[in-house]
Amino acid sequence: MRKNSIKNIRINEEVMRELSNIIRGEIKDPRINPMTSVVAVEVAPDLKTAKAYISVLGDEQSQKDTIAGLKSAEGFIRRSLAKSINLRNTPEIRFVLDQSIEYGIHMSKMIDEVTKDLKEDTDE
């Protein structure tokens, strides 16, 4: 199975959907921020490992605490994933902090400031 085969894309999407359901509904760790979302999942072609890109809306400490909470709950998450998805191998999940959403919000605010300044200059 190639990395970008249709089967691999479907597995990535299914793992991402189930992983977000597990994080949102089943984990009771207080370190995990309620504004946590799974941005993407890349499952290896041999189904042994997976990278889960996690986005946390909050300050830097909240992001670190959320990643630490997810790493400590990794066994529970993997077991829940095995129950909900029927795969030959349940992948070992590595959580990676993804700051693309936060970066996009920051860039949007900067663009709004520039356009506001331009609008004020043309009004004068």
PDB file of C-alpha atoms in Angstrom:
ATOM      1  CA  MET A   1       0.000   0.000   0.000  1.00  0.00           C
ATOM      2  CA  ARG A   2       1.485   3.326  -1.083  1.00  0.00           C
ATOM      3  CA  LYS A   3       1.496   6.259   1.288  1.00  0.00           C
ATOM      4  CA  ASN A   4      -1.156   8.245  -0.580  1.00  0.00           C
ATOM      5  CA  SER A   5      -3.312   5.371  -1.777  1.00  0.00           C
ATOM      6  CA  ILE A   6      -7.074   5.653  -1.473  1.00  0.00           C
ATOM      7  CA  LYS A   7      -7.077   2.994   1.242  1.00  0.00           C
ATOM      8  CA  ASN A   8      -4.503   4.917   3.279  1.00  0.00           C
ATOM      9  CA  ILE A   9      -6.445   8.180   2.902  1.00  0.00           C
ATOM     10  CA  ARG A  10      -9.624   6.469   4.154  1.00  0.00           C
ATOM     11  CA  ILE A  11      -7.779   4.981   7.125  1.00  0.00           C
ATOM     12  CA  ASN A  12      -6.300   8.407   7.969  1.00  0.00           C
ATOM     13  CA  GLU A  13      -9.757   9.999   7.912  1.00  0.00           C
ATOM     14  CA  GLU A  14     -11.359   7.240   9.979  1.00  0.00           C
ATOM     15  CA  VAL A  15      -8.599   7.310  12.595  1.00  0.00           C
ATOM     16  CA  MET A  16      -8.842  11.113  12.743  1.00  0.00           C
ATOM     17  CA  ARG A  17     -12.625  10.981  13.253  1.00  0.00           C
ATOM     18  CA  GLU A  18     -12.438   8.339  15.990  1.00  0.00           C
ATOM     19  CA  LEU A  19      -9.468  10.018  17.679  1.00  0.00           C
ATOM     20  CA  SER A  20     -11.323  13.328  17.906  1.00  0.00           C
ATOM     21  CA  ASN A  21     -14.374  11.522  19.360  1.00  0.00           C
ATOM     22  CA  ILE A  22     -12.198   9.811  21.968  1.00  0.00           C
ATOM     23  CA  ILE A  23     -10.437  13.042  22.951  1.00  0.00           C
ATOM     24  CA  ARG A  24     -13.685  15.000  23.095  1.00  0.00           C
ATOM     25  CA  GLY A  25     -15.865  12.467  24.881  1.00  0.00           C
ATOM     26  CA  GLU A  26     -13.977   9.747  26.682  1.00  0.00           C
ATOM     27  CA  ILE A  27     -10.821  11.256  28.213  1.00  0.00           C
ATOM     28  CA  LYS A  28     -11.380  12.829  31.626  1.00  0.00           C
ATOM     29  CA  ASP A  29      -7.864  14.264  32.133  1.00  0.00           C
ATOM     30  CA  PRO A  30      -8.133  17.863  33.432  1.00  0.00           C
ATOM     31  CA  ARG A  31      -4.879  18.810  31.684  1.00  0.00           C
ATOM     32  CA  ILE A  32      -6.484  18.424  28.269  1.00  0.00           C
ATOM     33  CA  ASN A  33      -7.915  21.720  27.032  1.00  0.00           C
ATOM     34  CA  PRO A  34     -11.572  21.527  25.916  1.00  0.00           C
ATOM     35  CA  MET A  35     -10.618  23.530  22.809  1.00  0.00           C
ATOM     36  CA  THR A  36      -8.457  20.707  21.448  1.00  0.00           C
ATOM     37  CA  SER A  37      -8.931  19.519  17.889  1.00  0.00           C
ATOM     38  CA  VAL A  38      -7.324  16.877  15.707  1.00  0.00           C
ATOM     39  CA  VAL A  39      -6.129  18.628  12.553  1.00  0.00           C
ATOM     40  CA  ALA A  40      -4.743  15.639  10.653  1.00  0.00           C
ATOM     41  CA  VAL A  41      -3.604  12.056  11.110  1.00  0.00           C
ATOM     42  CA  GLU A  42      -0.937  10.267   9.094  1.00  0.00           C
ATOM     43  CA  VAL A  43      -1.006   6.492   9.497  1.00  0.00           C
ATOM     44  CA  ALA A  44       2.050   4.646   8.213  1.00  0.00           C
ATOM     45  CA  PRO A  45       1.395   2.220   5.338  1.00  0.00           C
ATOM     46  CA  ASP A  46       2.202  -0.769   7.597  1.00  0.00           C
ATOM     47  CA  LEU A  47      -0.402   0.468  10.154  1.00  0.00           C
ATOM     48  CA  LYS A  48       2.145   0.311  12.995  1.00  0.00           C
ATOM     49  CA  THR A  49       2.517   4.030  13.746  1.00  0.00           C
ATOM     50  CA  ALA A  50       0.486   7.193  13.343  1.00  0.00           C
ATOM     51  CA  LYS A  51       1.199  10.892  13.757  1.00  0.00           C
ATOM     52  CA  ALA A  52      -1.717  12.890  15.113  1.00  0.00           C
ATOM     53  CA  TYR A  53      -1.464  16.639  14.596  1.00  0.00           C
ATOM     54  CA  ILE A  54      -3.222  18.338  17.508  1.00  0.00           C
ATOM     55  CA  SER A  55      -4.258  21.988  17.637  1.00  0.00           C
ATOM     56  CA  VAL A  56      -4.946  23.615  21.010  1.00  0.00           C
ATOM     57  CA  LEU A  57      -6.573  27.010  21.260  1.00  0.00           C
ATOM     58  CA  GLY A  58      -4.992  28.602  24.300  1.00  0.00           C
ATOM     59  CA  ASP A  59      -1.741  29.824  25.781  1.00  0.00           C
ATOM     60  CA  GLU A  60       1.588  28.002  25.544  1.00  0.00           C
ATOM     61  CA  GLN A  61       1.258  26.361  28.967  1.00  0.00           C
ATOM     62  CA  SER A  62      -2.169  25.009  28.061  1.00  0.00           C
ATOM     63  CA  GLN A  63      -0.720  23.527  24.867  1.00  0.00           C
ATOM     64  CA  LYS A  64       2.108  21.806  26.779  1.00  0.00           C
ATOM     65  CA  ASP A  65      -0.313  20.457  29.391  1.00  0.00           C
ATOM     66  CA  THR A  66      -2.649  19.116  26.697  1.00  0.00           C
ATOM     67  CA  ILE A  67       0.152  17.291  24.877  1.00  0.00           C
ATOM     68  CA  ALA A  68       1.398  15.861  28.204  1.00  0.00           C
ATOM     69  CA  GLY A  69      -2.131  14.709  29.066  1.00  0.00           C
ATOM     70  CA  LEU A  70      -2.574  13.063  25.670  1.00  0.00           C
ATOM     71  CA  LYS A  71       0.784  11.291  25.954  1.00  0.00           C
ATOM     72  CA  SER A  72      -0.123   9.941  29.382  1.00  0.00           C
ATOM     73  CA  ALA A  73      -3.492   8.690  28.051  1.00  0.00           C
ATOM     74  CA  GLU A  74      -1.893   7.117  24.967  1.00  0.00           C
ATOM     75  CA  GLY A  75      -2.591   3.529  26.082  1.00  0.00           C
ATOM     76  CA  PHE A  76      -6.250   4.265  26.771  1.00  0.00           C
ATOM     77  CA  ILE A  77      -6.604   6.068  23.442  1.00  0.00           C
ATOM     78  CA  ARG A  78      -5.014   3.181  21.553  1.00  0.00           C
ATOM     79  CA  ARG A  79      -7.257   0.625  23.279  1.00  0.00           C
ATOM     80  CA  SER A  80     -10.380   2.701  22.541  1.00  0.00           C
ATOM     81  CA  LEU A  81      -9.255   3.093  18.934  1.00  0.00           C
ATOM     82  CA  ALA A  82      -8.805  -0.677  18.631  1.00  0.00           C
ATOM     83  CA  LYS A  83     -12.369  -1.233  19.864  1.00  0.00           C
ATOM     84  CA  SER A  84     -13.910   1.258  17.447  1.00  0.00           C
ATOM     85  CA  ILE A  85     -11.839   0.627  14.300  1.00  0.00           C
ATOM     86  CA  ASN A  86     -11.304  -2.820  12.881  1.00  0.00           C
ATOM     87  CA  LEU A  87      -7.704  -2.758  11.627  1.00  0.00           C
ATOM     88  CA  ARG A  88      -5.113  -5.490  11.389  1.00  0.00           C
ATOM     89  CA  ASN A  89      -2.796  -3.489  13.636  1.00  0.00           C
ATOM     90  CA  THR A  90      -3.784  -0.633  15.907  1.00  0.00           C
ATOM     91  CA  PRO A  91      -1.238   2.110  15.289  1.00  0.00           C
ATOM     92  CA  GLU A  92       0.980   3.518  18.017  1.00  0.00           C
ATOM     93  CA  ILE A  93       0.060   7.209  18.139  1.00  0.00           C
ATOM     94  CA  ARG A  94       2.537  10.082  18.397  1.00  0.00           C
ATOM     95  CA  PHE A  95       0.982  13.434  19.196  1.00  0.00           C
ATOM     96  CA  VAL A  96       2.460  16.479  17.436  1.00  0.00           C
ATOM     97  CA  LEU A  97       1.431  20.030  18.307  1.00  0.00           C
ATOM     98  CA  ASP A  98       0.135  21.814  15.202  1.00  0.00           C
ATOM     99  CA  GLN A  99      -0.012  25.581  15.430  1.00  0.00           C
ATOM    100  CA  SER A 100      -1.361  26.277  11.944  1.00  0.00           C
ATOM    101  CA  ILE A 101      -4.830  27.361  13.139  1.00  0.00           C
ATOM    102  CA  GLU A 102      -3.335  29.729  15.696  1.00  0.00           C
ATOM    103  CA  TYR A 103      -0.954  31.070  13.039  1.00  0.00           C
ATOM    104  CA  GLY A 104      -3.891  31.622  10.668  1.00  0.00           C
ATOM    105  CA  ILE A 105      -5.812  33.574  13.323  1.00  0.00           C
ATOM    106  CA  HIS A 106      -2.728  35.698  14.004  1.00  0.00           C
ATOM    107  CA  MET A 107      -2.222  36.441  10.295  1.00  0.00           C
ATOM    108  CA  SER A 108      -5.919  37.288   9.882  1.00  0.00           C
ATOM    109  CA  LYS A 109      -5.683  39.815  12.729  1.00  0.00           C
ATOM    110  CA  MET A 110      -2.595  41.374  11.150  1.00  0.00           C
ATOM    111  CA  ILE A 111      -4.344  41.675   7.771  1.00  0.00           C
ATOM    112  CA  ASP A 112      -7.376  43.256   9.460  1.00  0.00           C
ATOM    113  CA  GLU A 113      -5.113  45.829  11.166  1.00  0.00           C
ATOM    114  CA  VAL A 114      -3.417  46.733   7.881  1.00  0.00           C
ATOM    115  CA  THR A 115      -6.706  47.077   6.006  1.00  0.00           C
ATOM    116  CA  LYS A 116      -8.118  49.172   8.866  1.00  0.00           C
ATOM    117  CA  ASP A 117      -5.072  51.478   8.697  1.00  0.00           C
ATOM    118  CA  LEU A 118      -5.410  51.756   4.903  1.00  0.00           C
ATOM    119  CA  LYS A 119      -9.103  52.558   5.223  1.00  0.00           C
ATOM    120  CA  GLU A 120      -8.392  55.265   7.814  1.00  0.00           C
ATOM    121  CA  ASP A 121      -5.713  56.780   5.536  1.00  0.00           C
ATOM    122  CA  THR A 122      -8.106  56.940   2.558  1.00  0.00           C
ATOM    123  CA  ASP A 123     -10.860  58.504   4.727  1.00  0.00           C
ATOM    124  CA  GLU A 124      -8.605  61.390   5.748  1.00  0.00           C
TER     125      GLU A 124
END
